[in-house]
CSV table of C-alpha atoms in Angstrom, one decimal:
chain,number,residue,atom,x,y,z
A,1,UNK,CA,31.5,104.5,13.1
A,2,UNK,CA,29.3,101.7,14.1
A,3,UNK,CA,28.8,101.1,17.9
A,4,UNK,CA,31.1,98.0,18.1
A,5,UNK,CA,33.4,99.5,16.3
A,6,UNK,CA,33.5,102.0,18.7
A,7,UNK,CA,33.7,100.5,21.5
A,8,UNK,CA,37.0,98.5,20.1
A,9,UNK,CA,38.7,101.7,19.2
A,10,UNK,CA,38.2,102.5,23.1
A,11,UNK,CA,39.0,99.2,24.7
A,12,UNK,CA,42.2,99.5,22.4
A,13,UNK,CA,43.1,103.3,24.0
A,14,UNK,CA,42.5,102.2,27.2
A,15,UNK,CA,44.9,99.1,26.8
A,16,UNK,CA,47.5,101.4,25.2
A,17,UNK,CA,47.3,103.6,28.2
A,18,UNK,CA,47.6,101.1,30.4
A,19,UNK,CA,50.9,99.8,28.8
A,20,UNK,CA,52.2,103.4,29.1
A,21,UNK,CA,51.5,103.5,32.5
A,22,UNK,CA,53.3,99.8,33.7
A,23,UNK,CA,55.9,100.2,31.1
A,24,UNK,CA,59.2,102.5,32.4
A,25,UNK,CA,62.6,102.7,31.4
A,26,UNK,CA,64.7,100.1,33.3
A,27,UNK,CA,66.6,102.0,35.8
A,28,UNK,CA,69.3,100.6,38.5
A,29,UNK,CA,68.1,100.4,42.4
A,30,UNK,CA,71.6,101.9,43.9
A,31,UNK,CA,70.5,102.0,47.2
A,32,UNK,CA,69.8,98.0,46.4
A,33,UNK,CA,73.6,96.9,46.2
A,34,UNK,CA,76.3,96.7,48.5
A,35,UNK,CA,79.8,95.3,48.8
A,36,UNK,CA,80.4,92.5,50.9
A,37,UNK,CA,81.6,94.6,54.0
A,38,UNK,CA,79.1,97.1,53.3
A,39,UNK,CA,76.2,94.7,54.0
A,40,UNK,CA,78.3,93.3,56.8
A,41,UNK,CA,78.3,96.2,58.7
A,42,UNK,CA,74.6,95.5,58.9
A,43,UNK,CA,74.4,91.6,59.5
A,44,UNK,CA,73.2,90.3,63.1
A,45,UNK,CA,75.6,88.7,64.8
A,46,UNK,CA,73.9,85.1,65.1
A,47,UNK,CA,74.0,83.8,68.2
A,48,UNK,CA,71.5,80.5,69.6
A,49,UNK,CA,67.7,81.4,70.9
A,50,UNK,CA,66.8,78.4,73.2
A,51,UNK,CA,63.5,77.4,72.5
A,52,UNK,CA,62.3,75.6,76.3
A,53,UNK,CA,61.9,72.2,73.7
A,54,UNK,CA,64.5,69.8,75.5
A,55,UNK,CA,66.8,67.9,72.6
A,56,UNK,CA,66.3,70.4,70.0
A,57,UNK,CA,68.7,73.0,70.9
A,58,UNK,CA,71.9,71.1,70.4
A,59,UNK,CA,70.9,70.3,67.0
A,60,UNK,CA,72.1,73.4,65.5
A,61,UNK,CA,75.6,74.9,65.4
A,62,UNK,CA,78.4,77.3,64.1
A,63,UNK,CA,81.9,76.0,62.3
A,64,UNK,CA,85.0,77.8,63.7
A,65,UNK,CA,88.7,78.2,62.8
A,66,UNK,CA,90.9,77.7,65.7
A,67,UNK,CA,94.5,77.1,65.6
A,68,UNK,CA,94.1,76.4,61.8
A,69,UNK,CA,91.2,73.7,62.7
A,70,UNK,CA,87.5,73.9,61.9
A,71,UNK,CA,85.7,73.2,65.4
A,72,UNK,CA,81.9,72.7,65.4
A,73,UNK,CA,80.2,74.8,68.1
A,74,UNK,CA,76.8,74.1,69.3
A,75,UNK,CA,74.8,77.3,68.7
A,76,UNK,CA,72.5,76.6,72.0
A,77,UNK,CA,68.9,77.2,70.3
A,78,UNK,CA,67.9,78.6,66.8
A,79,UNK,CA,69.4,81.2,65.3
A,80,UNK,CA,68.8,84.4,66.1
A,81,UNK,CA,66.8,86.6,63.7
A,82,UNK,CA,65.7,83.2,61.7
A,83,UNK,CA,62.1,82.8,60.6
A,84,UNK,CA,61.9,79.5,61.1
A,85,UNK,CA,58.7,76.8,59.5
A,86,UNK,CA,57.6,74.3,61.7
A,87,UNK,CA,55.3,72.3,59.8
A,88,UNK,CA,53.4,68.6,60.1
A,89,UNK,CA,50.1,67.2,60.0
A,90,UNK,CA,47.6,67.6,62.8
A,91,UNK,CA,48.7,65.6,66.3
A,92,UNK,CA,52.3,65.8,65.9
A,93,UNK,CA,53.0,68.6,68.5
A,94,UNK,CA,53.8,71.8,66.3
A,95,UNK,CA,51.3,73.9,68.5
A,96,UNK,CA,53.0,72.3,71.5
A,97,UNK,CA,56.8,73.3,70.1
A,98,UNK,CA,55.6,77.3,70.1
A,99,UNK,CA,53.8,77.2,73.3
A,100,UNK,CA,56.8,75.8,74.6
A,101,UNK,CA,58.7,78.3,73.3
A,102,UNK,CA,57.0,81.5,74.1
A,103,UNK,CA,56.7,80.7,77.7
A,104,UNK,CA,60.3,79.7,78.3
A,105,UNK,CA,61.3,83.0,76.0
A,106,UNK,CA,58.7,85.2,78.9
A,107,UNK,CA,59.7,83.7,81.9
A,108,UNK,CA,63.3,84.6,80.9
A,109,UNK,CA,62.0,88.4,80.6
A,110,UNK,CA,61.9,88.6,76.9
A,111,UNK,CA,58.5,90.0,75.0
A,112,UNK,CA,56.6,87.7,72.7
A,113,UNK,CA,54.6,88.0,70.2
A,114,UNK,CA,51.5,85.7,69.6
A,115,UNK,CA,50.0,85.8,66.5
A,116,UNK,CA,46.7,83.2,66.8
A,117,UNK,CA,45.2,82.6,64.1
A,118,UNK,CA,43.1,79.2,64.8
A,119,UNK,CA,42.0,79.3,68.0
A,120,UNK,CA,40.7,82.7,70.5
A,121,UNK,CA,43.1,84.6,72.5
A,122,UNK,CA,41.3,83.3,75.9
A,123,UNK,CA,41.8,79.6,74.9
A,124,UNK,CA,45.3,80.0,73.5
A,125,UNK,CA,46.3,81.9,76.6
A,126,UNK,CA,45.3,78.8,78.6
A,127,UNK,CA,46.7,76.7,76.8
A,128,UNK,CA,50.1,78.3,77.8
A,129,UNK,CA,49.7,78.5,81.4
A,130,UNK,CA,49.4,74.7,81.1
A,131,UNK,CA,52.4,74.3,79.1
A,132,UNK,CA,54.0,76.6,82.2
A,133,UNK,CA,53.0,74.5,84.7
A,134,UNK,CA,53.7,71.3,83.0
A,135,UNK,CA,57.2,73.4,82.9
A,136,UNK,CA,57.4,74.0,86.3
A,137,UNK,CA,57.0,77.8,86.0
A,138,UNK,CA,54.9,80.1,87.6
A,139,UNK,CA,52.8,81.4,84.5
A,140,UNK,CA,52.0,84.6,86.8
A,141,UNK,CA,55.0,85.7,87.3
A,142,UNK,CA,55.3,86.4,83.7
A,143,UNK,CA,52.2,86.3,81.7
A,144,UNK,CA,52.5,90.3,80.3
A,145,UNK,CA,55.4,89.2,78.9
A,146,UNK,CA,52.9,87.9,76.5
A,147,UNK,CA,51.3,89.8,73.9
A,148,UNK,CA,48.4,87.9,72.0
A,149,UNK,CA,47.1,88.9,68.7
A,150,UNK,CA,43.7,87.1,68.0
A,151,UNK,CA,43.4,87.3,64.2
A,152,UNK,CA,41.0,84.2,64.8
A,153,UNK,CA,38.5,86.3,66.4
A,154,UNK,CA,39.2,89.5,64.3
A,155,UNK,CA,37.8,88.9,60.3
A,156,UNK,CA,40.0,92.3,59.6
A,157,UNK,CA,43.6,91.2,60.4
A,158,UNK,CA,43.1,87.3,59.5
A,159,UNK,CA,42.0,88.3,56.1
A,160,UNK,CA,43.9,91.6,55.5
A,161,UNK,CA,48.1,90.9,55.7
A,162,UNK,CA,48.8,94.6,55.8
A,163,UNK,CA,46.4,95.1,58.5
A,164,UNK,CA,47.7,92.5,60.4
A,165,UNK,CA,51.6,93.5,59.8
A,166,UNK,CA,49.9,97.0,61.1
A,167,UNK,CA,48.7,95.7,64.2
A,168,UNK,CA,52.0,93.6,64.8
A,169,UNK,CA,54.7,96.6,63.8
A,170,UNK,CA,52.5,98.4,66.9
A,171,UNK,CA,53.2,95.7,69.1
A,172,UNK,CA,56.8,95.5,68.3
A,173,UNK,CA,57.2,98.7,69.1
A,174,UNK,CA,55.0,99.3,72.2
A,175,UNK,CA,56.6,96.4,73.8
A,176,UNK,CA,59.5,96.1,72.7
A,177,UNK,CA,59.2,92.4,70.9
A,178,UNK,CA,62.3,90.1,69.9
A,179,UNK,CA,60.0,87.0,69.1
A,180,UNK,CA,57.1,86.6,67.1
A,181,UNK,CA,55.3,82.8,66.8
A,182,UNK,CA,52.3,82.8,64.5
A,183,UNK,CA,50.2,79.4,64.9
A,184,UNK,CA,49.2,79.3,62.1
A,185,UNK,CA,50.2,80.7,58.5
A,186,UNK,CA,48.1,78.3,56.7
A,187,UNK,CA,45.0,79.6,58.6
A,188,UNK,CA,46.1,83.5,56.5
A,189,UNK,CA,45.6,81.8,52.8
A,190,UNK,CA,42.4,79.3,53.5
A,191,UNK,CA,40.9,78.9,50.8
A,192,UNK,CA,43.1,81.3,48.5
A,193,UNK,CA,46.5,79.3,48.2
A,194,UNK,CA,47.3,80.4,45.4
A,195,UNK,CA,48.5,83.3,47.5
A,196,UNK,CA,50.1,81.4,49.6
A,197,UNK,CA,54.1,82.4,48.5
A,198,UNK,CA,53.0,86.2,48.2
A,199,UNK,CA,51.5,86.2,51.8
A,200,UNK,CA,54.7,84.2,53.5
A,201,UNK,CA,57.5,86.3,51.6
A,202,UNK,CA,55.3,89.7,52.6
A,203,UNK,CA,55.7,88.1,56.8
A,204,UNK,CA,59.3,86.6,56.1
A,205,UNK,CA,60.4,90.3,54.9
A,206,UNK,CA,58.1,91.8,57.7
A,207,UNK,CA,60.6,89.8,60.4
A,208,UNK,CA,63.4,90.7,58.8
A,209,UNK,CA,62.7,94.3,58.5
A,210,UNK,CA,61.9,93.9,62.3
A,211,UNK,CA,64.4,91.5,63.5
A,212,UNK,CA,62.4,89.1,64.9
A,213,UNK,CA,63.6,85.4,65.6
A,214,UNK,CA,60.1,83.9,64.6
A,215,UNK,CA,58.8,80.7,64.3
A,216,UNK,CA,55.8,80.0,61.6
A,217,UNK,CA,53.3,76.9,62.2
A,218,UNK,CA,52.3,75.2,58.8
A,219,UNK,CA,49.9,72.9,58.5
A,220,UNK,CA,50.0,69.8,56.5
A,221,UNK,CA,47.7,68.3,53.8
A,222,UNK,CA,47.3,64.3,54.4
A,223,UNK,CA,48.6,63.7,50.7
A,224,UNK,CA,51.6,65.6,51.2
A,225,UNK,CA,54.6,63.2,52.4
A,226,UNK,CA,55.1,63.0,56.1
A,227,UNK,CA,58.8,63.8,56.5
A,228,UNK,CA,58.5,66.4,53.3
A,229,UNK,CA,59.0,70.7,54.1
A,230,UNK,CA,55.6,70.5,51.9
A,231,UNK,CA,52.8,72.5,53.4
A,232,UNK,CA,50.0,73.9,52.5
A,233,UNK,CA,50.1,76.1,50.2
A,234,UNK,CA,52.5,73.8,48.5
A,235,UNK,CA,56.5,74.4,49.1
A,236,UNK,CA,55.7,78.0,49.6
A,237,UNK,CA,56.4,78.4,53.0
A,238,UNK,CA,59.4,75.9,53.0
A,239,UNK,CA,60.8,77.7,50.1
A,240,UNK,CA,60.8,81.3,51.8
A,241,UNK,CA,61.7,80.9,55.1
A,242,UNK,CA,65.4,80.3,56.8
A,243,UNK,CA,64.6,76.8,57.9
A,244,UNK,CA,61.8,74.1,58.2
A,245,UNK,CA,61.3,71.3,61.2
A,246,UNK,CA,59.0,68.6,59.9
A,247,UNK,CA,57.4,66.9,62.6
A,248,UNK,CA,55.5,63.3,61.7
A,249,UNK,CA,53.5,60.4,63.1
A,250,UNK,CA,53.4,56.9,61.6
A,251,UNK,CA,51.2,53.8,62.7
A,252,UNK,CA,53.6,51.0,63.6
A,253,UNK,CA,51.1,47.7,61.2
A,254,UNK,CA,53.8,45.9,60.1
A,255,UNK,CA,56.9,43.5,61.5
A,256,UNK,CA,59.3,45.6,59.7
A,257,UNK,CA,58.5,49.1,61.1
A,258,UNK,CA,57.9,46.8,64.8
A,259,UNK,CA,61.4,45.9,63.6
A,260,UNK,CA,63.0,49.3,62.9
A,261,UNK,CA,61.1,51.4,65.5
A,262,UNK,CA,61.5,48.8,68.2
A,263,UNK,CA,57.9,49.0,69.0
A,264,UNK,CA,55.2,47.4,69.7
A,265,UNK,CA,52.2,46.7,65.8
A,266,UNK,CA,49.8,49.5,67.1
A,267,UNK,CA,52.1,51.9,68.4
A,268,UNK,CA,52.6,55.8,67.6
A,269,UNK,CA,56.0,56.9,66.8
A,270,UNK,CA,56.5,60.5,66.1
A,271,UNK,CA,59.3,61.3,64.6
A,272,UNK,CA,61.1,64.9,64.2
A,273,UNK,CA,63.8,66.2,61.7
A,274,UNK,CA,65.4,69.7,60.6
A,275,UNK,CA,65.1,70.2,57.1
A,276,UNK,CA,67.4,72.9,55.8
A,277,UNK,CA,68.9,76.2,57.9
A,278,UNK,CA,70.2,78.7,56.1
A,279,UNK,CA,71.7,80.7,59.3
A,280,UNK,CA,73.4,77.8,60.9
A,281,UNK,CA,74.5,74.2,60.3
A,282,UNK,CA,72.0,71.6,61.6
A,283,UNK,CA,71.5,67.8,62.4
A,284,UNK,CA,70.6,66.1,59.9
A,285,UNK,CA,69.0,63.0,61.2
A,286,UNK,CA,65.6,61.9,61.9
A,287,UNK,CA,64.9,61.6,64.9
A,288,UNK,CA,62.2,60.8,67.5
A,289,UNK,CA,60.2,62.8,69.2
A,290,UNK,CA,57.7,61.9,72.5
A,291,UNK,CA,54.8,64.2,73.6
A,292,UNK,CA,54.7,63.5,77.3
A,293,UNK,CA,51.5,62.9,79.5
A,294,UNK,CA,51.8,66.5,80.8
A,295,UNK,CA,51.9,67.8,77.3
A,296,UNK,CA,55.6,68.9,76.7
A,297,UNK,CA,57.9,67.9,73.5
A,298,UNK,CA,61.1,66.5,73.9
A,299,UNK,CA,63.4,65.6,71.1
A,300,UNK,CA,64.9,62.3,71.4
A,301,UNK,CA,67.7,60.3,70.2
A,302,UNK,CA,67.9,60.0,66.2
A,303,UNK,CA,67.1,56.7,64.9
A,304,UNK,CA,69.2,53.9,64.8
A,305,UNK,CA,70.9,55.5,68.1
């Protein structure tokens, strides 16, 4: 036999042995299927997570029967146990949102969970004892409620998911965590999108494992559409998760958006809108949104009033 020839003949065993090994006889996952009251035994009961972000929490709630009419009831916050994608491009307050909502969920006694992924621990933590302040709290009387997780200082757990899911599951269970923010997932695929869905479904099914109420920051690219779920990473992240707030900022350079924003050519408007809950009916409108001089969001009226 010739030495090509050989080599063929081996390339060929080896793929035939590798086809053995992948291929096995379908078999049913039992333990994967339930009847309805079965897997109810085992739901949450959803109740509303404020979130410290003034005008947002009213925006999602519950339908009711009572006395044979269906009553809509407003949750008071997110859902509980919802992963939740708060995406938009740079400037439109998503960093602000989580900061908001990790110091009003620790100076109501409750464990957070950090995850920073663009910016050091020491500068993120900083960060949120100005958002305190600017909230009237007293970030002392609180701040171990805290836990940071700087995977933008640490090359292991930014670039290794399982390593970072590691370092997180001790964390939930050291201290005891309900609520886990990581700012941002886009900063986990850089440069390797493409893995994008497999890395957000692997930390969706991490929170759920955990019941965590979590909120994701995406980042946007410029070409993506401003009031869009897109992120980067495509609709990866949109796609996966319970629910997506888009946050967006347009340029007011023209008569007609002077017109329809009542503003003034030249002004900002930021604008805010919940895209899609899967745990709890929403608002559906756009609304505005202002990033005050002390650095807190607020969600406004929608618009057209």
């Amino acid at each position: 036999m010739d030495k090509r020839k050989k080599v063929e003949t081996i390339e060929e065993t080896e793929f035939e042995e590798s086809e053995k090994q992948e291929y096995h006889k379908p078999e049913p996952d039992l333990e994967a299927v339930f009847t309805g009251s079965e897997a109810l035994k085992k739901a949450p009961k959803i109740y509303g997570v404020s979130t410290g972000v003034e005008g947002l929490d009213d925006l999602f709630f519950i339908v009711t029967s009572e006395g044979g009419k269906i009553v809509k009831k407003t949750l008071g916050g997110i859902p509980a146990y919802s992963v939740m994608n708060i995406t938009g491009v740079s400037d439109t307050g998503k960093s602000l949102m989580v900061e908001q909502f990790t110091v009003h969920q620790a100076s109501k006694g409750n464990k957070v969970t950090f995850i920073t992924v663009e910016s050091p621990a020491n500068f993120v933590v900083a960060s949120l004892k100005l958002r305190a302040s600017a909230m009237g709290l007293n970030f002392d009387d609180f701040q171990d409620n805290i836990i940071l997780i700087d995977a933008a200082s640490s090359t292991k757990i930014r670039e290794n998911v399982p390593d970072l899911l590691a370092t997180l599951a001790y964390v939930i269970q050291q201290y005891k965590v309900k609520f886990t923010v990581i700012d941002s997932v886009t900063g986990l695929f850089e440069n390797k999108e493409m893995m994008a869905r497999a890395i957000v479904r692997r930390l969706f099914n991490f929170m759920k494992k955990w019941y965590q109420t979590a909120l994701f920051v995406s980042q946007k690219r410029s070409g993506h559409e401003e009031l869009t779920a897109e992120a980067a990473g495509g609709y990866a992240v949109g796609h996966i998760v319970d629910g997506t707030m888009v946050l967006a900022k347009e340029l007011i350079d023209s008569p007609f958006k002077a017109k329809m924003y009542k503003k003034e050519i030249g002004d900002i408007v930021r604008l805010f809108r919940i895209d899609g809950c899967r745990m709890s009916g929403h608002d559906t409108k756009t609304h505005f949104l202002e990033i005050t001089q002390t650095g807190l969001v607020k969600i406004k009226q929608p618009i057209g009033g």
